[in-house]
Amino acid sequence: MADTLRVYAGILHARWRIAMSYRTSFAFEITGQAIGQLTEVVVIALLFTRIRSMGGFDVTAVLLMYGFSAACFGLADTVVGQVEKLPQLIRSGELDAMLIRPLGLLPQLCLLDIQLRRLGRLLSGLLILGVAAHRAPIDWTWDRFLLVGLCTVTGAVIFSAIFVAACSISFWVVEGSELANAVTYGGTAFASYPLTIYDRILRRLMAYVLPGAFISYYPTVTLLGIRDPLGLPGWFGWLGPVVALLSCLVAGLIWRTAVRRYRGTGS
Amino acid sequence: MIIEVEGLRRTFRVSEKAGRFRRSHREVVAVQDVSFTVPEGETLGYVGPNGAGKSTTIKMLTGILVPTAGRVRVCGLDPSRQRKKLARRLGVVFGQRTQLWWDLPLLDSFELLRDIYRVGQTQYRERLDECTELLGLAEFLSTPVRQLSLGQRMRGEITAALLHDPRLLVLDEPTIGLDLESKARLRSFLAELNRTKGTTLLLTTHDLDDIEQLCRRLMVIDHGRVLADGELAGLRGSVAAERTLTVDLQEPADLSGIPGVTAIKADGPRVHLEFLPSEVSAAQLITAVAARAEIRDLAVGEASIEEVIRRLYDLRPAPQA
Ligand SMILES: Nc1ncnc2c1ncn2[C@@H]1O[C@H](COP(=O)(O)OP(=O)(O)OP(=O)(O)O)[C@@H](O)[C@H]1O
Ligand SMILES: [Mg+2]
């Protein structure tokens, strides 16, 4: 186990060296990614000069939700974002090359071509979360600090599980990437805004099937101590780890089944 | 036995457009009833026409594909269930794919693989130096892989597959697209590897010179079934392929009517006789010819490997529709 981790650390180090050998373009890419993200925050801020609340939440809460979502997405995207390349790797046969190496397929997918420029979104996401949390009227006791840290990690894990599960479909239909994209990007959009602005069916889907609500909605509600317009108890925000664990189990099961279905290409 | 395969089968479900919206499904049988074993140190050539099932077999041996049915053991392991463990003992080269990183210099790819396979620094240096020398890699070690020529890249691929010192090297069309000189170099490298280290070689190819120069044993597959499996010499005998005796005679003479001879072609004083080794040995034939005319020079030739394989195909049972 420790050995395997060392291998991964070695690979990460190698990728970092490569990124550093193109320092300037790396810096530009990171900045570009970050700016893209920050623009959305500006849009939200501008929106709130016209409206007072969104789905029953004020600007502080909405920005906090957006912050959670952005930070978790950034983290998940940096770590497992490469799974969206799966259809391409299957078609080109590169997956065959990965399968003859003594490492798990998923870690290889994630690490061997890790896109360090995605750190841009992660950094801006953390920045947004930090600023939103700082501006919110929160009494910073230690359990609230813990909640923010915990939710950032579990949210990222939940996002990652959704990405992996959605991309598994490529093993059945190589053209499945559109559907996978719809799920991952749709999930992100959902997690970025208050759940209450969506209609009932979508809301249920996000709350129970794809556990997107546990990424930003419940943590924010719990953190701000607001009474949940949906009527769920305040401690729901603390369920993140359990939900994250369950998501991982389900996603892992789907992924394993999918890999055994791998059929390669005919040439 | 380093490879044990029994009753191996793999099918693919393919869907085709049938009409505007309907799709019809069909089972393609890529490999069926394939059984064989390979002892350590063997050099086995796996040949067959396009679509015969060679690559599919290899993918099942290496753990890339899960068999539909049958039993596979490679290095004592079940490839699809113990894929990672097997990968440490196995080297795989795909002529049509790369396992190197396009955007990295060759040397960086090797270093990444060294970490992935956890090869010790001493062993790594040793293997790399050896391959660098024997395959002539020195001049392009620091070139990004995407800028390498096919022949250069292939030498890199082989090195990459050998860094962890595998007991078994599996090669799927390693010489495809290479020029004559590169092919010759690759073959002699592989032959040397087998001879000095005892590495077992399994290779598929469409170039029968690869087989002739590299493989003690030949396996012929078509429509997913093994048509023949054995030592090249034995297969030659089993299809009763004629051998040829070429003699230069002092004076023209009539050589017709010698038993076992199936064809005679005269070319001035030079005469080619095709004969069935099962009916007359080369020595008997030479004696018979010498009784009729004075021989100045002679040569005995084998049926070419193309000829042997062509005959094997001719002998196969008609494929079921
Ligand atoms: N992923 C796949 N999906 C559908 N059919 C496949 C797939 N892979 C292989 N086949 C089919 O299985 C059969 C055997 O293919 P395979 O690639 O094993 O042949 P091969 O002997 O390697 O041929 P070649 O000499 O052309 O490389 C072919 O009919 C091929 O179309
Ligand atoms: Mg093939």
CSV table of C-alpha atoms in Angstrom, one decimal, chain B residues 132-311:
chain,number,residue,atom,x,y,z
B,132,THR,CA,20.6,1.3,-25.5
B,133,GLU,CA,23.7,-0.5,-26.8
B,134,LEU,CA,22.0,-3.4,-28.6
B,135,LEU,CA,19.2,-1.5,-30.1
B,136,GLY,CA,21.1,1.7,-30.7
B,137,LEU,CA,18.9,4.1,-28.7
B,138,ALA,CA,21.5,6.6,-27.7
B,139,GLU,CA,20.9,9.2,-30.4
B,140,PHE,CA,17.2,9.7,-29.7
B,141,LEU,CA,16.9,9.0,-25.9
B,142,SER,CA,16.0,12.7,-25.4
B,143,THR,CA,13.7,13.1,-28.3
B,144,PRO,CA,9.9,13.3,-27.6
B,145,VAL,CA,8.2,10.1,-28.6
B,146,ARG,CA,6.0,11.7,-31.2
B,147,GLN,CA,9.0,12.8,-33.2
B,148,LEU,CA,10.5,9.3,-33.4
B,149,SER,CA,10.3,7.3,-36.6
B,150,LEU,CA,8.4,4.1,-36.5
B,151,GLY,CA,11.5,2.0,-36.3
B,152,GLN,CA,13.0,4.1,-33.6
B,153,ARG,CA,9.8,4.1,-31.6
B,154,MET,CA,9.5,0.3,-31.9
B,155,ARG,CA,13.0,-0.1,-30.4
B,156,GLY,CA,11.8,2.2,-27.6
B,157,GLU,CA,8.7,0.1,-27.1
B,158,ILE,CA,10.7,-3.1,-26.8
B,159,THR,CA,13.0,-1.5,-24.2
B,160,ALA,CA,10.0,-0.2,-22.3
B,161,ALA,CA,8.6,-3.8,-22.2
B,162,LEU,CA,11.9,-5.2,-20.9
B,163,LEU,CA,12.8,-2.7,-18.1
B,164,HIS,CA,11.2,-4.9,-15.5
B,165,ASP,CA,12.9,-8.0,-16.7
B,166,PRO,CA,9.8,-10.1,-17.6
B,167,ARG,CA,9.9,-13.9,-18.0
B,168,LEU,CA,7.5,-13.7,-20.9
B,169,LEU,CA,7.5,-11.2,-23.8
B,170,VAL,CA,4.4,-11.0,-25.9
B,171,LEU,CA,4.6,-9.2,-29.2
B,172,ASP,CA,1.7,-8.4,-31.5
B,173,GLU,CA,3.0,-7.6,-34.9
B,174,PRO,CA,6.3,-6.1,-33.7
B,175,THR,CA,7.8,-5.8,-37.2
B,176,ILE,CA,4.8,-4.2,-38.9
B,177,GLY,CA,5.9,-1.3,-41.1
B,178,LEU,CA,9.6,-1.7,-40.4
B,179,ASP,CA,12.2,-1.8,-43.2
B,180,LEU,CA,14.4,-4.8,-43.8
B,181,GLU,CA,17.3,-3.6,-41.8
B,182,SER,CA,15.2,-2.7,-38.8
B,183,LYS,CA,13.4,-6.0,-38.9
B,184,ALA,CA,16.7,-7.9,-39.0
B,185,ARG,CA,18.0,-5.9,-36.1
B,186,LEU,CA,14.9,-6.5,-34.0
B,187,ARG,CA,14.9,-10.2,-34.8
B,188,SER,CA,18.5,-10.7,-33.8
B,189,PHE,CA,17.9,-8.7,-30.6
B,190,LEU,CA,14.9,-10.9,-29.7
B,191,ALA,CA,16.8,-14.2,-30.6
B,192,GLU,CA,19.6,-13.1,-28.4
B,193,LEU,CA,17.3,-12.2,-25.5
B,194,ASN,CA,15.8,-15.7,-25.7
B,195,ARG,CA,19.2,-17.4,-26.0
B,196,THR,CA,21.0,-15.5,-23.2
B,197,LYS,CA,18.1,-14.9,-20.7
B,198,GLY,CA,15.8,-17.7,-21.6
B,199,THR,CA,12.9,-15.2,-22.0
B,200,THR,CA,9.9,-16.9,-23.5
B,201,LEU,CA,8.7,-15.2,-26.7
B,202,LEU,CA,5.2,-15.2,-28.1
B,203,LEU,CA,4.7,-13.2,-31.2
B,204,THR,CA,2.2,-12.7,-34.0
B,205,THR,CA,3.2,-11.6,-37.4
B,206,HIS,CA,2.4,-11.5,-41.0
B,207,ASP,CA,6.0,-11.6,-42.0
B,208,LEU,CA,7.0,-15.3,-42.2
B,209,ASP,CA,10.7,-14.4,-42.1
B,210,ASP,CA,10.1,-13.5,-38.5
B,211,ILE,CA,8.9,-17.0,-37.8
B,212,GLU,CA,11.7,-18.6,-39.8
B,213,GLN,CA,14.4,-16.7,-38.0
B,214,LEU,CA,12.9,-16.5,-34.6
B,215,CYS,CA,10.5,-19.3,-33.7
B,216,ARG,CA,11.0,-22.9,-33.0
B,217,ARG,CA,7.3,-23.5,-32.8
B,218,LEU,CA,4.5,-22.3,-35.0
B,219,MET,CA,0.8,-22.0,-34.3
B,220,VAL,CA,-1.6,-21.3,-37.1
B,221,ILE,CA,-5.1,-19.9,-36.4
B,222,ASP,CA,-8.0,-19.1,-38.7
B,223,HIS,CA,-11.5,-18.2,-38.0
B,224,GLY,CA,-10.7,-18.3,-34.3
B,225,ARG,CA,-9.6,-22.0,-34.4
B,226,VAL,CA,-6.1,-23.4,-34.2
B,227,LEU,CA,-5.4,-25.2,-37.4
B,228,ALA,CA,-1.9,-26.4,-36.6
B,229,ASP,CA,0.5,-26.3,-33.7
B,230,GLY,CA,4.0,-27.7,-33.7
B,231,GLU,CA,7.6,-27.5,-34.5
B,232,LEU,CA,8.2,-26.0,-37.9
B,233,ALA,CA,10.0,-29.1,-39.2
B,234,GLY,CA,7.2,-31.3,-38.0
B,235,LEU,CA,4.5,-29.2,-39.6
B,236,ARG,CA,6.4,-29.4,-42.9
B,237,GLY,CA,6.3,-33.2,-42.7
B,238,SER,CA,2.6,-33.3,-41.6
B,239,VAL,CA,1.4,-31.4,-44.6
B,240,ALA,CA,3.5,-33.7,-46.7
B,241,ALA,CA,5.1,-30.8,-48.4
B,242,GLU,CA,7.5,-31.7,-51.2
B,243,ARG,CA,11.2,-31.0,-50.8
B,244,THR,CA,13.3,-30.2,-53.8
B,245,LEU,CA,16.5,-31.7,-55.0
B,246,THR,CA,18.4,-29.6,-57.4
B,247,VAL,CA,21.2,-31.3,-59.4
B,248,ASP,CA,23.7,-30.1,-61.9
B,249,LEU,CA,24.4,-33.0,-64.3
B,250,GLN,CA,27.6,-33.6,-66.2
B,251,GLU,CA,25.5,-34.7,-69.3
B,252,PRO,CA,21.8,-34.3,-69.8
B,253,ALA,CA,20.0,-37.5,-68.8
B,254,ASP,CA,16.5,-38.9,-68.5
B,255,LEU,CA,15.5,-38.9,-64.8
B,256,SER,CA,11.8,-39.8,-65.1
B,257,GLY,CA,10.3,-42.7,-63.3
B,258,ILE,CA,12.1,-42.5,-59.9
B,259,PRO,CA,9.5,-43.4,-57.2
B,260,GLY,CA,8.5,-40.6,-54.9
B,261,VAL,CA,9.3,-37.8,-57.3
B,262,THR,CA,6.3,-35.7,-58.1
B,263,ALA,CA,7.7,-33.2,-60.6
B,264,ILE,CA,10.8,-32.7,-62.7
B,265,LYS,CA,11.9,-29.4,-64.2
B,266,ALA,CA,14.9,-29.3,-66.5
B,267,ASP,CA,16.8,-26.0,-66.9
B,268,GLY,CA,19.7,-26.9,-69.2
B,269,PRO,CA,22.1,-29.1,-67.2
B,270,ARG,CA,20.3,-28.1,-64.0
B,271,VAL,CA,17.3,-30.3,-63.0
B,272,HIS,CA,14.9,-29.6,-60.2
B,273,LEU,CA,13.2,-32.6,-58.7
B,274,GLU,CA,10.3,-32.3,-56.3
B,275,PHE,CA,9.9,-35.3,-54.0
B,276,LEU,CA,7.8,-36.5,-51.1
B,277,PRO,CA,10.1,-37.1,-48.1
B,278,SER,CA,7.5,-39.6,-46.8
B,279,GLU,CA,8.1,-41.9,-49.8
B,280,VAL,CA,11.8,-41.4,-50.6
B,281,SER,CA,14.5,-39.9,-48.5
B,282,ALA,CA,16.9,-37.4,-50.0
B,283,ALA,CA,19.8,-39.9,-49.7
B,284,GLN,CA,17.9,-42.6,-51.6
B,285,LEU,CA,16.9,-40.1,-54.3
B,286,ILE,CA,20.5,-38.9,-54.7
B,287,THR,CA,21.6,-42.5,-55.1
B,288,ALA,CA,18.9,-43.1,-57.7
B,289,VAL,CA,19.9,-40.1,-59.7
B,290,ALA,CA,23.6,-40.9,-59.4
B,291,ALA,CA,22.9,-44.3,-60.9
B,292,ARG,CA,21.6,-42.6,-64.1
B,293,ALA,CA,23.9,-39.7,-64.6
B,294,GLU,CA,27.1,-38.2,-63.2
B,295,ILE,CA,26.3,-35.4,-60.6
B,296,ARG,CA,28.5,-32.3,-60.6
B,297,ASP,CA,26.7,-30.5,-57.8
B,298,LEU,CA,23.5,-30.7,-55.7
B,299,ALA,CA,21.4,-28.9,-53.2
B,300,VAL,CA,18.4,-30.1,-51.2
B,301,GLY,CA,15.7,-27.5,-50.3
B,302,GLU,CA,12.8,-27.3,-47.9
B,303,ALA,CA,9.3,-26.3,-48.9
B,304,SER,CA,9.0,-22.6,-48.1
B,305,ILE,CA,7.1,-21.7,-44.9
B,306,GLU,CA,4.5,-19.9,-47.1
B,307,GLU,CA,4.0,-23.1,-48.9
B,308,VAL,CA,3.5,-25.0,-45.6
B,309,ILE,CA,1.0,-22.4,-44.3
B,310,ARG,CA,-0.9,-22.3,-47.6
B,311,ARG,CA,-1.3,-26.1,-47.4
